[in-house]
Short mmCIF file of C-alpha atoms and ligand atoms in Angstrom, two decimals:
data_model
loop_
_atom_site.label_atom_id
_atom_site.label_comp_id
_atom_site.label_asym_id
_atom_site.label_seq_id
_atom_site.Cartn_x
_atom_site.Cartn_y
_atom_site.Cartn_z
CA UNK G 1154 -88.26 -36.80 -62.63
CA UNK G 1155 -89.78 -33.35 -62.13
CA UNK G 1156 -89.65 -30.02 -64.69
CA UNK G 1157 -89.76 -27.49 -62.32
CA UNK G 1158 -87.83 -27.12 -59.34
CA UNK G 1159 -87.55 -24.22 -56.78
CA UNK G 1160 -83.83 -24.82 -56.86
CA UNK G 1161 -81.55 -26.74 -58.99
CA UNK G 1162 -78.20 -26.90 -57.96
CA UNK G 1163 -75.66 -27.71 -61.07
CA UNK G 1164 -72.15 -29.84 -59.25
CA UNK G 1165 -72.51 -32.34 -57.05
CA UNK G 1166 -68.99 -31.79 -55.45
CA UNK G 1167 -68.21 -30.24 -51.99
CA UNK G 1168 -70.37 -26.96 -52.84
CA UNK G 1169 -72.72 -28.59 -54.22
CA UNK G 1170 -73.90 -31.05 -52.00
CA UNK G 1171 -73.17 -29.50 -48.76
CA UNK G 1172 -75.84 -26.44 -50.14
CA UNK G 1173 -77.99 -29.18 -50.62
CA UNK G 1174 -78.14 -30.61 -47.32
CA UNK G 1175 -77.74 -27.07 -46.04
CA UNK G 1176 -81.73 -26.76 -47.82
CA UNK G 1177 -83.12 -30.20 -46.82
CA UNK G 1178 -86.07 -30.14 -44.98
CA UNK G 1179 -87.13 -26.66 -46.08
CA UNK G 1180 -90.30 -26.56 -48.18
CA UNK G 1181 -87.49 -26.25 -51.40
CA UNK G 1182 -87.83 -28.01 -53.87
CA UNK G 1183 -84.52 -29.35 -54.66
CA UNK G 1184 -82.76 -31.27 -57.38
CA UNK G 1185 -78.71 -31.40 -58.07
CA UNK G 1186 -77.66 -31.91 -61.52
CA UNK G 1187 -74.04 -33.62 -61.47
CA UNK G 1188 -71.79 -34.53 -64.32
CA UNK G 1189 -70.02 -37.55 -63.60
CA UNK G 1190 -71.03 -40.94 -61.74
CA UNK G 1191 -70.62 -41.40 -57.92
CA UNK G 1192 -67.86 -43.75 -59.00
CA UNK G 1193 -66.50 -42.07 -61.27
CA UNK G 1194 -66.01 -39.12 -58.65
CA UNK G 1195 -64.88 -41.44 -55.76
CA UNK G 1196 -61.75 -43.60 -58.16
CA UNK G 1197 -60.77 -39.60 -59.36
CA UNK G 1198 -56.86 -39.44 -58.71
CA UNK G 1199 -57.84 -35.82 -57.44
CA UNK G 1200 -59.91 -36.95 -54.72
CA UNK G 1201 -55.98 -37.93 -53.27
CA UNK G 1202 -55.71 -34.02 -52.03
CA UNK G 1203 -55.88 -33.30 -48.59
CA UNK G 1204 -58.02 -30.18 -46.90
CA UNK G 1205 -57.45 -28.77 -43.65
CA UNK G 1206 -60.54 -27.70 -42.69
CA UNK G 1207 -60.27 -24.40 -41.00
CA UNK G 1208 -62.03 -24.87 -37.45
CA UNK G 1209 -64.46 -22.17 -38.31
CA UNK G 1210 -65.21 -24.67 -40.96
CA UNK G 1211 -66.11 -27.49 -38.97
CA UNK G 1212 -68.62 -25.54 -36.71
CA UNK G 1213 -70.19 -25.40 -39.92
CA UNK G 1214 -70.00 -28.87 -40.73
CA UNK G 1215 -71.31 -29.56 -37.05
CA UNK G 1216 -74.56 -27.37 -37.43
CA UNK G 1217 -75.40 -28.96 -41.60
CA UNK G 1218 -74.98 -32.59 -39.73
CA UNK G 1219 -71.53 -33.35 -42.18
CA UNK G 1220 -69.36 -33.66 -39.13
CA UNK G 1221 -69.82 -36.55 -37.00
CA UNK G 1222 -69.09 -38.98 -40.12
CA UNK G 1223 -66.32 -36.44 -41.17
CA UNK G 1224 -64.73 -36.63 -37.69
CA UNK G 1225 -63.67 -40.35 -37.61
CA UNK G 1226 -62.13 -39.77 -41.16
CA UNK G 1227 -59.66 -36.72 -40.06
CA UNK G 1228 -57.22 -35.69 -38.25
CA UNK G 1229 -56.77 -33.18 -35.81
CA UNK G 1230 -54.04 -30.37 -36.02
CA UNK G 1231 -53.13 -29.15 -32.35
CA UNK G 1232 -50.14 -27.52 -33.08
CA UNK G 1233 -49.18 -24.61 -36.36
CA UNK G 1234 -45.59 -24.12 -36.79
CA UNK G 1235 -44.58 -21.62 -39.65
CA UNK G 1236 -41.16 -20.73 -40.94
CA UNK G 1237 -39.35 -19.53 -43.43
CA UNK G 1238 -36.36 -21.83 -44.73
CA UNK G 1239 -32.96 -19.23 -43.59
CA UNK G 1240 -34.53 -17.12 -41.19
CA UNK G 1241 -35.12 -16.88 -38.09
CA UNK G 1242 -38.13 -16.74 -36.23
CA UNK G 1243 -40.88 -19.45 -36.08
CA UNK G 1244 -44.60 -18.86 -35.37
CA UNK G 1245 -45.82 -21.66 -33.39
CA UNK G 1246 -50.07 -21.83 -33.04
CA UNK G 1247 -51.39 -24.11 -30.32
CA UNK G 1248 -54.49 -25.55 -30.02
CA UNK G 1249 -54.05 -25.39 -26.17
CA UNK G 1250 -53.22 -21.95 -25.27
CA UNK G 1251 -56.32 -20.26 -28.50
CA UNK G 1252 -58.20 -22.66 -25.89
CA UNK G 1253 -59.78 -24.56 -28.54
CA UNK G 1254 -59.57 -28.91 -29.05
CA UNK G 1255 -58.17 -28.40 -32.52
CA UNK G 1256 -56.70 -25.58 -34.52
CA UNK G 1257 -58.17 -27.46 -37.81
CA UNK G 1258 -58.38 -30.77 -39.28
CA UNK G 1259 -56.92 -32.78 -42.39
CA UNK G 1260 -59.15 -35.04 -44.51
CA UNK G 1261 -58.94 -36.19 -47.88
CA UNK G 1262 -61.18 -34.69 -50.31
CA UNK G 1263 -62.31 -37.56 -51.45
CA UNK G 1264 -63.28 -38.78 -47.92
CA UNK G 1265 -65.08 -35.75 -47.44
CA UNK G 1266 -66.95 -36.23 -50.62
CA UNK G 1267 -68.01 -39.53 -49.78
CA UNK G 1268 -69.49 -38.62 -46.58
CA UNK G 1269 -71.18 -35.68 -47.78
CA UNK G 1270 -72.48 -37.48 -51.00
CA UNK G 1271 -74.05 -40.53 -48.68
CA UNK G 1272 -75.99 -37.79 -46.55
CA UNK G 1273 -77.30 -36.20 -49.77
CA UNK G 1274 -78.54 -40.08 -51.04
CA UNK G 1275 -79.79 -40.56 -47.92
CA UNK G 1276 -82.07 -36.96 -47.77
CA UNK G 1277 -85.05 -36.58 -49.91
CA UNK G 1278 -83.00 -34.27 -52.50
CA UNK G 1279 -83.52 -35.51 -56.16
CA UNK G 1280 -80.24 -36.34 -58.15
CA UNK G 1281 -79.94 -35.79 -61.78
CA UNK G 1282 -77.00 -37.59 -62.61
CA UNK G 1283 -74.97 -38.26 -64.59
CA UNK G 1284 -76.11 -35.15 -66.47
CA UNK G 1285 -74.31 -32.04 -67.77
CA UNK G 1286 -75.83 -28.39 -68.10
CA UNK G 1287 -75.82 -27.21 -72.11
CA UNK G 1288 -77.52 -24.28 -71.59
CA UNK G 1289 -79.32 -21.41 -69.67
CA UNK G 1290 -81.41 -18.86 -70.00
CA UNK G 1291 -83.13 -16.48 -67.45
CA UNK G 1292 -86.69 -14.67 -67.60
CA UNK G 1293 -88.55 -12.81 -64.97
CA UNK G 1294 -90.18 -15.70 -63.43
CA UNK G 1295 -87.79 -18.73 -64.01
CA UNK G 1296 -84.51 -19.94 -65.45
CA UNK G 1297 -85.10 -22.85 -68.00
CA UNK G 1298 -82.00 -25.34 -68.48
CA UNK G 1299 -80.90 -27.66 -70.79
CA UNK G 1300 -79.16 -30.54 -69.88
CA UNK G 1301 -77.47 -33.38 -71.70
CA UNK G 1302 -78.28 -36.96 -70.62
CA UNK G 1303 -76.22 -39.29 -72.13
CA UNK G 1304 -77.52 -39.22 -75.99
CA UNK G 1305 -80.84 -37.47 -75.01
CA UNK G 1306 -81.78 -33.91 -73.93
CA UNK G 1307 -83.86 -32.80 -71.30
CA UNK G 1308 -85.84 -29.33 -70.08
CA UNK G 1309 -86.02 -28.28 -66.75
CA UNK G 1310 -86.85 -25.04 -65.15
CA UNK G 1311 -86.29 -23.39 -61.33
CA UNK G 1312 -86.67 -20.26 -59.60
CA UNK G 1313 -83.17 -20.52 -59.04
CA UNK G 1314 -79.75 -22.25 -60.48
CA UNK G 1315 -77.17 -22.11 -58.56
CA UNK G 1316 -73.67 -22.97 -60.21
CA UNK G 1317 -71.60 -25.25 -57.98
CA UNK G 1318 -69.78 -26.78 -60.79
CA UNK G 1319 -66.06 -26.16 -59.76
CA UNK G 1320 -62.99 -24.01 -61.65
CA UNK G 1321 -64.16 -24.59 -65.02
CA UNK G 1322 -67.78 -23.82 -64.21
CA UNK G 1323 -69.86 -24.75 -67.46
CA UNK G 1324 -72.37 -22.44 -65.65
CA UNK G 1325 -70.29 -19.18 -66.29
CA UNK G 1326 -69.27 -19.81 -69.38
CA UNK G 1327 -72.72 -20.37 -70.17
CA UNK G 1328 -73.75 -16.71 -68.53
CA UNK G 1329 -71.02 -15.17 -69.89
CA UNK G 1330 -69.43 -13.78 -66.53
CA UNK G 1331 -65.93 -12.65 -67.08
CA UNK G 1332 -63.14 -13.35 -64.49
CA UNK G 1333 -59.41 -12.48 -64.24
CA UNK G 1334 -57.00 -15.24 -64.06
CA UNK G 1335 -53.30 -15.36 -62.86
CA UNK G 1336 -51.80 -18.18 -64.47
CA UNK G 1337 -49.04 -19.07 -61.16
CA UNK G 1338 -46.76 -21.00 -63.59
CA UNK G 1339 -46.44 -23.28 -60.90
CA UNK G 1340 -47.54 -26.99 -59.63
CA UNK G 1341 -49.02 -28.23 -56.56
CA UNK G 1342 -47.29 -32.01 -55.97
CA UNK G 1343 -49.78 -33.63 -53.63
CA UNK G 1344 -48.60 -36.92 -51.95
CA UNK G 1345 -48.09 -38.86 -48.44
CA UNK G 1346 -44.89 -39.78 -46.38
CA UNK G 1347 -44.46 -41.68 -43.18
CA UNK G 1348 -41.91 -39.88 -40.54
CA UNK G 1349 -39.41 -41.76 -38.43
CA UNK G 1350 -40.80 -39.64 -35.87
CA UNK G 1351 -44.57 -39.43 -35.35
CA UNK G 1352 -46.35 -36.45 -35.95
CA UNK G 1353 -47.86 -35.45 -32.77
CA UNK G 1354 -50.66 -33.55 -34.43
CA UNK G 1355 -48.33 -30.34 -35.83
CA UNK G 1356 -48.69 -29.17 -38.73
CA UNK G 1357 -45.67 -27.35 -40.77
CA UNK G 1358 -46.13 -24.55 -43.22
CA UNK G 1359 -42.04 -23.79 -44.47
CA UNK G 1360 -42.04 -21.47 -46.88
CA UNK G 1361 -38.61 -21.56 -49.15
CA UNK G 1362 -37.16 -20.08 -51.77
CA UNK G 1363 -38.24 -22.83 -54.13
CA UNK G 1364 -41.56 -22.45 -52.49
CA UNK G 1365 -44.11 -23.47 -50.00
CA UNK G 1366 -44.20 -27.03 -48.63
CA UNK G 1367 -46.89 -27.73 -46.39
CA UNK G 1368 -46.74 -30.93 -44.09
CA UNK G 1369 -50.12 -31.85 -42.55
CA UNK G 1370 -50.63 -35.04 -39.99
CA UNK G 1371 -52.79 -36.64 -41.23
CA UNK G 1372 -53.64 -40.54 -39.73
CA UNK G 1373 -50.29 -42.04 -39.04
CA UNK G 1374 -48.69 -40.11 -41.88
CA UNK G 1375 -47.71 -36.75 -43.33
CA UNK G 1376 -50.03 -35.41 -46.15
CA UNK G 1377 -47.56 -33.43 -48.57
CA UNK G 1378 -48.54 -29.88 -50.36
CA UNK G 1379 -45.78 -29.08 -52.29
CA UNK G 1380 -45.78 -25.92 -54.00
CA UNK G 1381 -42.70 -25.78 -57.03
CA UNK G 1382 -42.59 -23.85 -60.13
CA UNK G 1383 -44.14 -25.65 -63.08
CA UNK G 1384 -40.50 -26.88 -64.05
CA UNK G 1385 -39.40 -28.17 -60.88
CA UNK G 1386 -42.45 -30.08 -60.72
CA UNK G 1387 -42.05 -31.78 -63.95
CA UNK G 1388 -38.51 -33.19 -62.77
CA UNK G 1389 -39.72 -33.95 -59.52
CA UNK G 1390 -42.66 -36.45 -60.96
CA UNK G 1391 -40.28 -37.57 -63.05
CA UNK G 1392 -37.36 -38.26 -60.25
CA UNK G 1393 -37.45 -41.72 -58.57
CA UNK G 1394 -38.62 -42.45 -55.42
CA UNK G 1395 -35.20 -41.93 -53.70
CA UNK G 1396 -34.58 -38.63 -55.44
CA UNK G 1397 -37.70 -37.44 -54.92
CA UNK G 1398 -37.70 -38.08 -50.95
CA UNK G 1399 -34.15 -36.65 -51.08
CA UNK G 1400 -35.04 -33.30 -52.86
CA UNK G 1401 -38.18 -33.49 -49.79
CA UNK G 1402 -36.09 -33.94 -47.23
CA UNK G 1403 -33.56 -31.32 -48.59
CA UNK G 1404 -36.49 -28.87 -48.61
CA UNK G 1405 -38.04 -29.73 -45.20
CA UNK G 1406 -34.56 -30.85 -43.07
CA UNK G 1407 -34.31 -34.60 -40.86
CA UNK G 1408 -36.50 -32.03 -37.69
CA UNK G 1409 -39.09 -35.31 -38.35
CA UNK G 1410 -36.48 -38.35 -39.17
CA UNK G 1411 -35.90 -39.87 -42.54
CA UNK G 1412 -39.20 -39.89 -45.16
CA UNK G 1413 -40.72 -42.66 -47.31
CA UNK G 1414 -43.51 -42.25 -49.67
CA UNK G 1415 -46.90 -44.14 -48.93
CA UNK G 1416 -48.93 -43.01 -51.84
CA UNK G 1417 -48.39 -41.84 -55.29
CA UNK G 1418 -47.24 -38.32 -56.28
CA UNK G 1419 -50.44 -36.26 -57.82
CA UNK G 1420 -49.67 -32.80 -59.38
CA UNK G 1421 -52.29 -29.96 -59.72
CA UNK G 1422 -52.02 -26.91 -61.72
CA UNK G 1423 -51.68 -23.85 -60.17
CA UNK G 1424 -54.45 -20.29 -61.12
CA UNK G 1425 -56.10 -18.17 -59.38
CA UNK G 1426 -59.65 -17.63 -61.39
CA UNK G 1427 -62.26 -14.94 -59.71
CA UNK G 1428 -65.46 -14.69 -61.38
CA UNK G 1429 -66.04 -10.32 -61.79
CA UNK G 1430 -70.10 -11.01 -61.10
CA UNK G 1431 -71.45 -13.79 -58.81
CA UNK G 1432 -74.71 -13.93 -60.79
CA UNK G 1433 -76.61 -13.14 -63.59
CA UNK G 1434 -80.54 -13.40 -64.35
CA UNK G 1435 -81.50 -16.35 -62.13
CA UNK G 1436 -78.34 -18.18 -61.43
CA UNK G 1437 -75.97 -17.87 -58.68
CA UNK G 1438 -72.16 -19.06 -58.52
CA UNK G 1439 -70.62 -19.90 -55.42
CA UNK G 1440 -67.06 -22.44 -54.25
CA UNK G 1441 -64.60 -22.95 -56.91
CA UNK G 1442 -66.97 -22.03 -59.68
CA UNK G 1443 -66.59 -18.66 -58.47
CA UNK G 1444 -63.47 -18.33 -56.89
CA UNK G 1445 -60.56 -21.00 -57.36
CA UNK G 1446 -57.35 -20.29 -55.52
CA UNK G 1447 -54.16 -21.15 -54.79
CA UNK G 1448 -53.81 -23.56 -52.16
CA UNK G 1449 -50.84 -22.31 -49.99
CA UNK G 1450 -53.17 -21.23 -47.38
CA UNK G 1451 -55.76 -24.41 -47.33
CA UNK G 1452 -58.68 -21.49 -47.73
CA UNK G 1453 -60.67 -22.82 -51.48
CA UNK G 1454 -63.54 -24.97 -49.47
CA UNK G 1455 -63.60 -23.22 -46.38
CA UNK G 1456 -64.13 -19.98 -48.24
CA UNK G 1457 -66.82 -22.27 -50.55
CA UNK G 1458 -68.72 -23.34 -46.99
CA UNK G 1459 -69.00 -19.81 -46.11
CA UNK G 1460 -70.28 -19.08 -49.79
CA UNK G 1461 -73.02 -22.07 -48.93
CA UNK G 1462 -74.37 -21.00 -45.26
CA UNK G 1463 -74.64 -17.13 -46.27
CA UNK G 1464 -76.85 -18.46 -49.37
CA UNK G 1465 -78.51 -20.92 -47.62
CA UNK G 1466 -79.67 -18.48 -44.75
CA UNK G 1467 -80.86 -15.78 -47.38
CA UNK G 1468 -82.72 -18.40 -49.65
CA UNK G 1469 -84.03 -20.00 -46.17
CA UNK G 1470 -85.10 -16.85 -44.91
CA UNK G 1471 -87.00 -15.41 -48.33
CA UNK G 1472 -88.76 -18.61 -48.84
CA UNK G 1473 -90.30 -18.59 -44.91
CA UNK G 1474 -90.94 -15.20 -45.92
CA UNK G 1475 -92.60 -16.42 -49.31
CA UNK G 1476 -90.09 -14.50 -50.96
CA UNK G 1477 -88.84 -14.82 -54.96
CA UNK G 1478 -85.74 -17.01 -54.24
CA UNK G 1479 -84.69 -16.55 -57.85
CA UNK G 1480 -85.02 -12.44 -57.34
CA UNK G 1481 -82.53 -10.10 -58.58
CA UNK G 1482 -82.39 -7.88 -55.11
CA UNK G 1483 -81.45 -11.31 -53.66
CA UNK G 1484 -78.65 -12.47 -55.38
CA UNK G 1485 -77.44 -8.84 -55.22
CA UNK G 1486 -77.45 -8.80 -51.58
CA UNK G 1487 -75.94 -12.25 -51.47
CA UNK G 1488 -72.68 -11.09 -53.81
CA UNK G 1489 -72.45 -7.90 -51.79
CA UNK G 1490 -72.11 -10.21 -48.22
CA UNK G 1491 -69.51 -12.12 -49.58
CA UNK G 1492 -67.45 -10.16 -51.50
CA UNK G 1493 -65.71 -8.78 -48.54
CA UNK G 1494 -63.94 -12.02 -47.79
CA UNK G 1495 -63.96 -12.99 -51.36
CA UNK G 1496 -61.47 -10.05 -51.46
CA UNK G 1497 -59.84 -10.37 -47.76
CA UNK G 1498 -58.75 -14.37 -48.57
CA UNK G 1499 -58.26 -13.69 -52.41
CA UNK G 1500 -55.53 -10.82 -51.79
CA UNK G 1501 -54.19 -12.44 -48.80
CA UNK G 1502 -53.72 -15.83 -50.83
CA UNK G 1503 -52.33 -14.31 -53.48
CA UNK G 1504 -49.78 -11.76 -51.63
CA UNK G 1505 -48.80 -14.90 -49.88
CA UNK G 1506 -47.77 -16.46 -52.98
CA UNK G 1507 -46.25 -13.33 -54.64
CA UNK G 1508 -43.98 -12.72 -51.77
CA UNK G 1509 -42.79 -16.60 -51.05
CA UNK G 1510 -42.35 -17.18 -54.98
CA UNK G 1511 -38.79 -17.12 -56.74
CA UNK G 1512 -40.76 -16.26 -60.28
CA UNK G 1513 -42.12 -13.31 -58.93
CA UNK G 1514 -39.66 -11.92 -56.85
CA UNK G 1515 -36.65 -13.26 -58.48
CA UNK G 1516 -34.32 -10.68 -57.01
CA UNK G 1517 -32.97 -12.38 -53.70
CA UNK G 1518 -32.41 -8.76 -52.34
CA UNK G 1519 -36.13 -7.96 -52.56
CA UNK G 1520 -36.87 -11.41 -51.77
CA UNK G 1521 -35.24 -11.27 -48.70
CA UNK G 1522 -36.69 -7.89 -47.72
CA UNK G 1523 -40.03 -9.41 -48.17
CA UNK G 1524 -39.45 -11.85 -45.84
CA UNK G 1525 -37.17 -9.36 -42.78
CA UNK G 1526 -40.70 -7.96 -43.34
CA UNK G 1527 -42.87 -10.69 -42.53
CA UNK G 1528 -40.59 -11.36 -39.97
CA UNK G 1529 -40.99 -7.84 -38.34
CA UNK G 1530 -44.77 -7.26 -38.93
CA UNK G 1531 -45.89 -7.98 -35.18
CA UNK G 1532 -47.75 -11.04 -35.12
CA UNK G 1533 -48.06 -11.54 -38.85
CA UNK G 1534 -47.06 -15.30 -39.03
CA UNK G 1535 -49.58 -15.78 -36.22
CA UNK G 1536 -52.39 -13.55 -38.43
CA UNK G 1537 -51.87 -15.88 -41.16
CA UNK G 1538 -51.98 -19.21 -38.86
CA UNK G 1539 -54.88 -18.17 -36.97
CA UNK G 1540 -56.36 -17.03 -40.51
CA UNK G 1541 -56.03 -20.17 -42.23
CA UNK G 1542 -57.40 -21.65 -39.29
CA UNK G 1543 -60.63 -19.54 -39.34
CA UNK G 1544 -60.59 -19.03 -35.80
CA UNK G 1545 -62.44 -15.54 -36.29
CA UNK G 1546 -64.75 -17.30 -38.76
CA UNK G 1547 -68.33 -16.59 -37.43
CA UNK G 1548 -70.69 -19.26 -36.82
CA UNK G 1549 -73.81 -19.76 -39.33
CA UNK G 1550 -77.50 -19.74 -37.91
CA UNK G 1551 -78.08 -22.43 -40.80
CA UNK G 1552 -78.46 -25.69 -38.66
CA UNK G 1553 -80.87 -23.95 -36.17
CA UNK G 1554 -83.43 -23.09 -39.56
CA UNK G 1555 -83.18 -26.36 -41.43
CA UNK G 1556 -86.24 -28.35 -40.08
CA UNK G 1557 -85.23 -31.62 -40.57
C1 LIG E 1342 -53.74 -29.35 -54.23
C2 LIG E 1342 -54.96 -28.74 -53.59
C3 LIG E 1342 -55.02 -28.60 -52.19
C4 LIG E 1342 -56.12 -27.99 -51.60
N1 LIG E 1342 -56.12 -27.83 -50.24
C5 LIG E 1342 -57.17 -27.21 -49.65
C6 LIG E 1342 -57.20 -27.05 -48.22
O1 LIG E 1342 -56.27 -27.43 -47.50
N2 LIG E 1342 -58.28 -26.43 -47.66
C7 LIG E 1342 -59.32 -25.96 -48.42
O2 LIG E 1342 -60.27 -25.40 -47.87
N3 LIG E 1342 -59.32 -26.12 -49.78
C8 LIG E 1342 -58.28 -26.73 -50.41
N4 LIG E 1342 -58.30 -26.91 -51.76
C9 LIG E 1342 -59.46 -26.40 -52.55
C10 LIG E 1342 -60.65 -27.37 -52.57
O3 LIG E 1342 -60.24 -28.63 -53.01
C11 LIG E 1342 -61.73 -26.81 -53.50
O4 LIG E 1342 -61.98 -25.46 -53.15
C12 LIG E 1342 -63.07 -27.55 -53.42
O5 LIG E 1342 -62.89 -28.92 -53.59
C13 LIG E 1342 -64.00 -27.03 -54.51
O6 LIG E 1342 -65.28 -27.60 -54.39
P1 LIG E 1342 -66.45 -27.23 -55.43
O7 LIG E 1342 -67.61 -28.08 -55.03
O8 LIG E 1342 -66.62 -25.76 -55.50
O9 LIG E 1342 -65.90 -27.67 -56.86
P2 LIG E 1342 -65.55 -29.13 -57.42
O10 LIG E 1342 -65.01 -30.00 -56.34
O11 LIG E 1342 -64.73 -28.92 -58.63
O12 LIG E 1342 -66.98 -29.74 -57.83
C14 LIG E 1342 -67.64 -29.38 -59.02
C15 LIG E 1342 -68.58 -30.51 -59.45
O13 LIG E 1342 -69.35 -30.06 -60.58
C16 LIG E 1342 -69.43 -31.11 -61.55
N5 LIG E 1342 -69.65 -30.47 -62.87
C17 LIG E 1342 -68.75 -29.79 -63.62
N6 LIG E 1342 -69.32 -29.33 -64.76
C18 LIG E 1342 -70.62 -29.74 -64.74
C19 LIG E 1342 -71.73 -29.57 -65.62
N7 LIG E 1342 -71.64 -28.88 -66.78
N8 LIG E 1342 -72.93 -30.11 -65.29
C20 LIG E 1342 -73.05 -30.80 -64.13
N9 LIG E 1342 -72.03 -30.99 -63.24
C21 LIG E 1342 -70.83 -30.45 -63.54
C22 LIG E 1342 -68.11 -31.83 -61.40
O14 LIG E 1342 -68.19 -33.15 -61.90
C23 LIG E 1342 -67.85 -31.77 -59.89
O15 LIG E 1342 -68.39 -32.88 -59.21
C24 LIG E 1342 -57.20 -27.52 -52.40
C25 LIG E 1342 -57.16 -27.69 -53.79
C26 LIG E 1342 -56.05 -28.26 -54.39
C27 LIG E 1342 -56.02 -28.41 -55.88
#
C-alpha cells in the first residue's frame, strides 16, 4: 500500500465507487478507503431498498460504463401514474408519448452496489478496506488521514479527500461542518408484493392522508415504499402478514388484484440532513454524506451521481491542466455548481413531504387546500413526474474524458 495518493476517496458505497470509476484511467492516483467488508455490505438488510433511477441518471451510468451490467438487473418504468387518495385527477407520464424507451428504472440497491463494486475490483483503483477514517487534517499542500485498520493505525496523505461516506459521514464530523436536520418523525417500510395482475411496467406514486405509498415494477413484482408516521410503522412491522397486506391494500385499493408479500418488511428512518459547507481545507463531501433526503421522490442517488460527474469533470479537467486538485478555488467552484439543485431537489423533496403529511398539516381543511392546489397548479403532478424522472437532467461530458 501507498502513503500518498492524489485522491483518496473515504465510502465505498454508490458515491463512492461510481467517483472512482468516474477517475479511472486518468493519471489520478486513486485509493478508496471503505469501512465494512464486501460481504458485509452485500448480506446488509438495507441493500433490500429499491432506487428508481431517474433516466437522466442512467445516461450517466451509460457514459461511466455502470450500465450495461445494471441493465439486466432492472426494470424499466414506461408508464408514471400519480394520485392523490380522494381526489380527483390523475397525472399519467408515458414513456411513449416524452418519446423516450423508459421514463426510469427500478433496481435494488444492493444490486446496484454489486455491479458497481465488481467494476471498481476489476479497475486498477487501490482498495483500503476494511478501514475506517479517525481523523483529518488539512495544510496547504496535502490532507494527512488517519485511519483505523482493525487493531493497527495507519498514515496516509492526498491532494484531495473526498467524503463519500453516507448520512452519518465520519468525514464531517471530523471537519466539523454543521448541517440542519428535520427529524420527519416518520418511517419508510420497504418491502415486495406480487399483484394478481401484472404490472405492465407502471409505476404508482398515491399520495394519502396517512402518507405516500410508492409502488414500483420491479421484475415480476411490486417493490413497496411506504411512507407512515413513525407510529404507524411500528404497528405495521408488528401486524401479521394478513393485516399487513390488508392495511396495503386498504391504502392502495384491488386497481392491481389481491397482494401477497414476497420478501420481508425493512423499515428506514426518516431525516432530511444537509451539510451548510460542502468542504473544508482539502476534503470534499458529496451523495448522502452531504445531502440525505427523504425518499418520496426517489431523488438521494440520482442527486449523488450528479454530485460525482460535476466533480469528476472539474478534478479531470484541473489535473490535464496540471492543476492543484486539492485547491481551495476548486472545491469552491464545485459547491457553488451544485448548490443550485442541492436547493431545487432539497425544497422540492421536502415541500412534497410537508404538504402530503398528516403531522404537519394536521388540519384536514388546510390539508385539503394543499392538495385542490396541487390539483389546480397546471401541470404540477406532471412537473414532479417528469422531475423525479430527470428527464431535464443534462448529460455529463465525463465518459468522453476518462481514457480508459
Ligand atoms: C427507503 C429508501 C428508498 C430510497 N429510494 C431511492 C430512489 O428511489 N432513488 C434514489 O435516487 N435514491 C433513493 N434512496 C437514497 C439512496 O439509497 C442513497 O442516496 C444512496 O444509497 C447513498 O449513497 P452514498 O454512497 O452517498 O452513501 P452510502 O450508501 O451510505 O455509502 C457510504 C459508505 O461509506 C462507508 N463508511 C461510512 N463511514 C466510514 C468511515 N468512517 N470510513 C470508511 N468508510 C465509511 C459505509 O460503509 C458505506 O459503504 C433511497 C433511500 C432509502 C432509505
Amino acid at each position: 500500500m501507498k502513503q500518498d495518493y492524489d485522491v483518496l476517496i473515504v465510502g465505498g458505497g454508490l458515491a463512492g465507487n461510481c467517483l472512482a470509476l468516474a477517475l479511472q484511467g486518468s493519471d489520478l492516483n486513486i485509493a478508496i478507503v471503505e469501512a465494512s467488508t464486501r460481504e458485509q455490505l452485500h448480506n446488509s438488510p438495507a441493500g433490500d431498498r429499491a432506487l428508481a433511477l431517474a433516466s437522466g441518471t442512467v445516461h450517466m451510468l451509460e457514459a461511466l460504463g455502470i450500465w450495461p451490467a445494471a441493465k439486466a438487473l432492472a426494470t424499466p418504468i414506461k408508464t408514471i401514474h400519480v394520485s392523490d387518495q380522494g381526489h380527483f385527477g390523475k397525472t399519467r407520464l408515458s414513456a411513449k408519448k416524452e418519446g423516450v424507451a423508459a421514463l426510469g428504472y427500478v433496481i435494488t440497491a444492493r444490486d446496484l452496489e454489486d455491479v458497481v463494486s465488481q467494476l471498481v475490483a476489476q479497475a486498477d483503483i487501490e482498495q483500503i478496506c476494511p478501514a475506517r477514517v479517525i481523523g483529518i487534517a488539512s495544510d496547504d499542500h496535502l490532507a494527512h488521514i488517519s485511519l483505523k485498520q482493525q487493531d493497527s493505525s495507519l498514515n496516509i496523505s492526498a491532494r484531495l479527500v473526498i467524503g463519500a461516506d453516507g448520512g452519518q459521514s465520519t468525514v464531517r464530523k471530523l471537519l466539523e461542518i454543521d448541517q440542519a436536520v428535520t427529524e420527519y418523525q416518520q418511517t419508510a417500510i420497504v418491502t415486495t408484493i406480487k399483484t394478481e395482475i401484472g404490472h405492465d411496467n407502471v409505476a404508482y406514486e398515491r399520495f394519502t392522508s396517512s402518507g405516500p405509498l410508492a409502488l414500483l415494477p420491479f421484475k415480476d413484482d411490486y417493490a413497496v415504499v411506504w411512507t407512515r408516521s413513525k407510529e404507524d410503522a411500528e404497528q405495521l412491522l408488528l401486524d401479521n402478514e394478513d393485516e399487513f397486506l390488508a392495511n396495503l391494500q386498504a391504502c392502495f385499493g384491488y386497481k392491481l388484484g389481491r397482494f401477497s408479500l414476497t420478501a420481508p418488511r425493512r423499515s428506514f428512518p426518516l431525516s432530511l440532513v444537509r451539510a451548510k459547507s460542502m468542504y473544508s481545507g482539502r476534503v470534499v463531501i458529496i451523495g448522502n454524506a452531504a445531502h440525505q433526503l427523504h425518499p418520496v421522490a426517489g431523488q438521494g442517488f440520482n442527486l449523488g451521481l450528479r454530485d460525482v460527474v460535476q466533480l469528476a469533470e472539474n478534478l479531470l479537467d484541473a489535473a490535464q491542466q496540471g492543476g492543484d486538485i486539492g485547491e481551495q478555488a476548486l472545491l469552491e467552484q464545485y459547491a457553488a455548481q451544485r448548490q443550485k439543485d442541492h436547493d431545487t431537489v432539497i425544497n422540492f423533496t421536502d415541500s412534497l413531504v410537508k404538504l402530503f403529511s398528516s403531522q404537519w398539516l394536521s388540519l384536514a381543511a388546510a390539508r385539503n387546500s394543499g392538495l385542490a392546489l396541487f390539483d389546480l397548479v397546471p401541470g404540477a403532478k406532471k412537473q414532479l413526474a417528469r422531475h423525479a424522472m430527470g428527464l431535464n437532467a443534462r448529460m455529463p461530458h465525463v465518459g468522453s474524458r476518462r481514457r480508459v
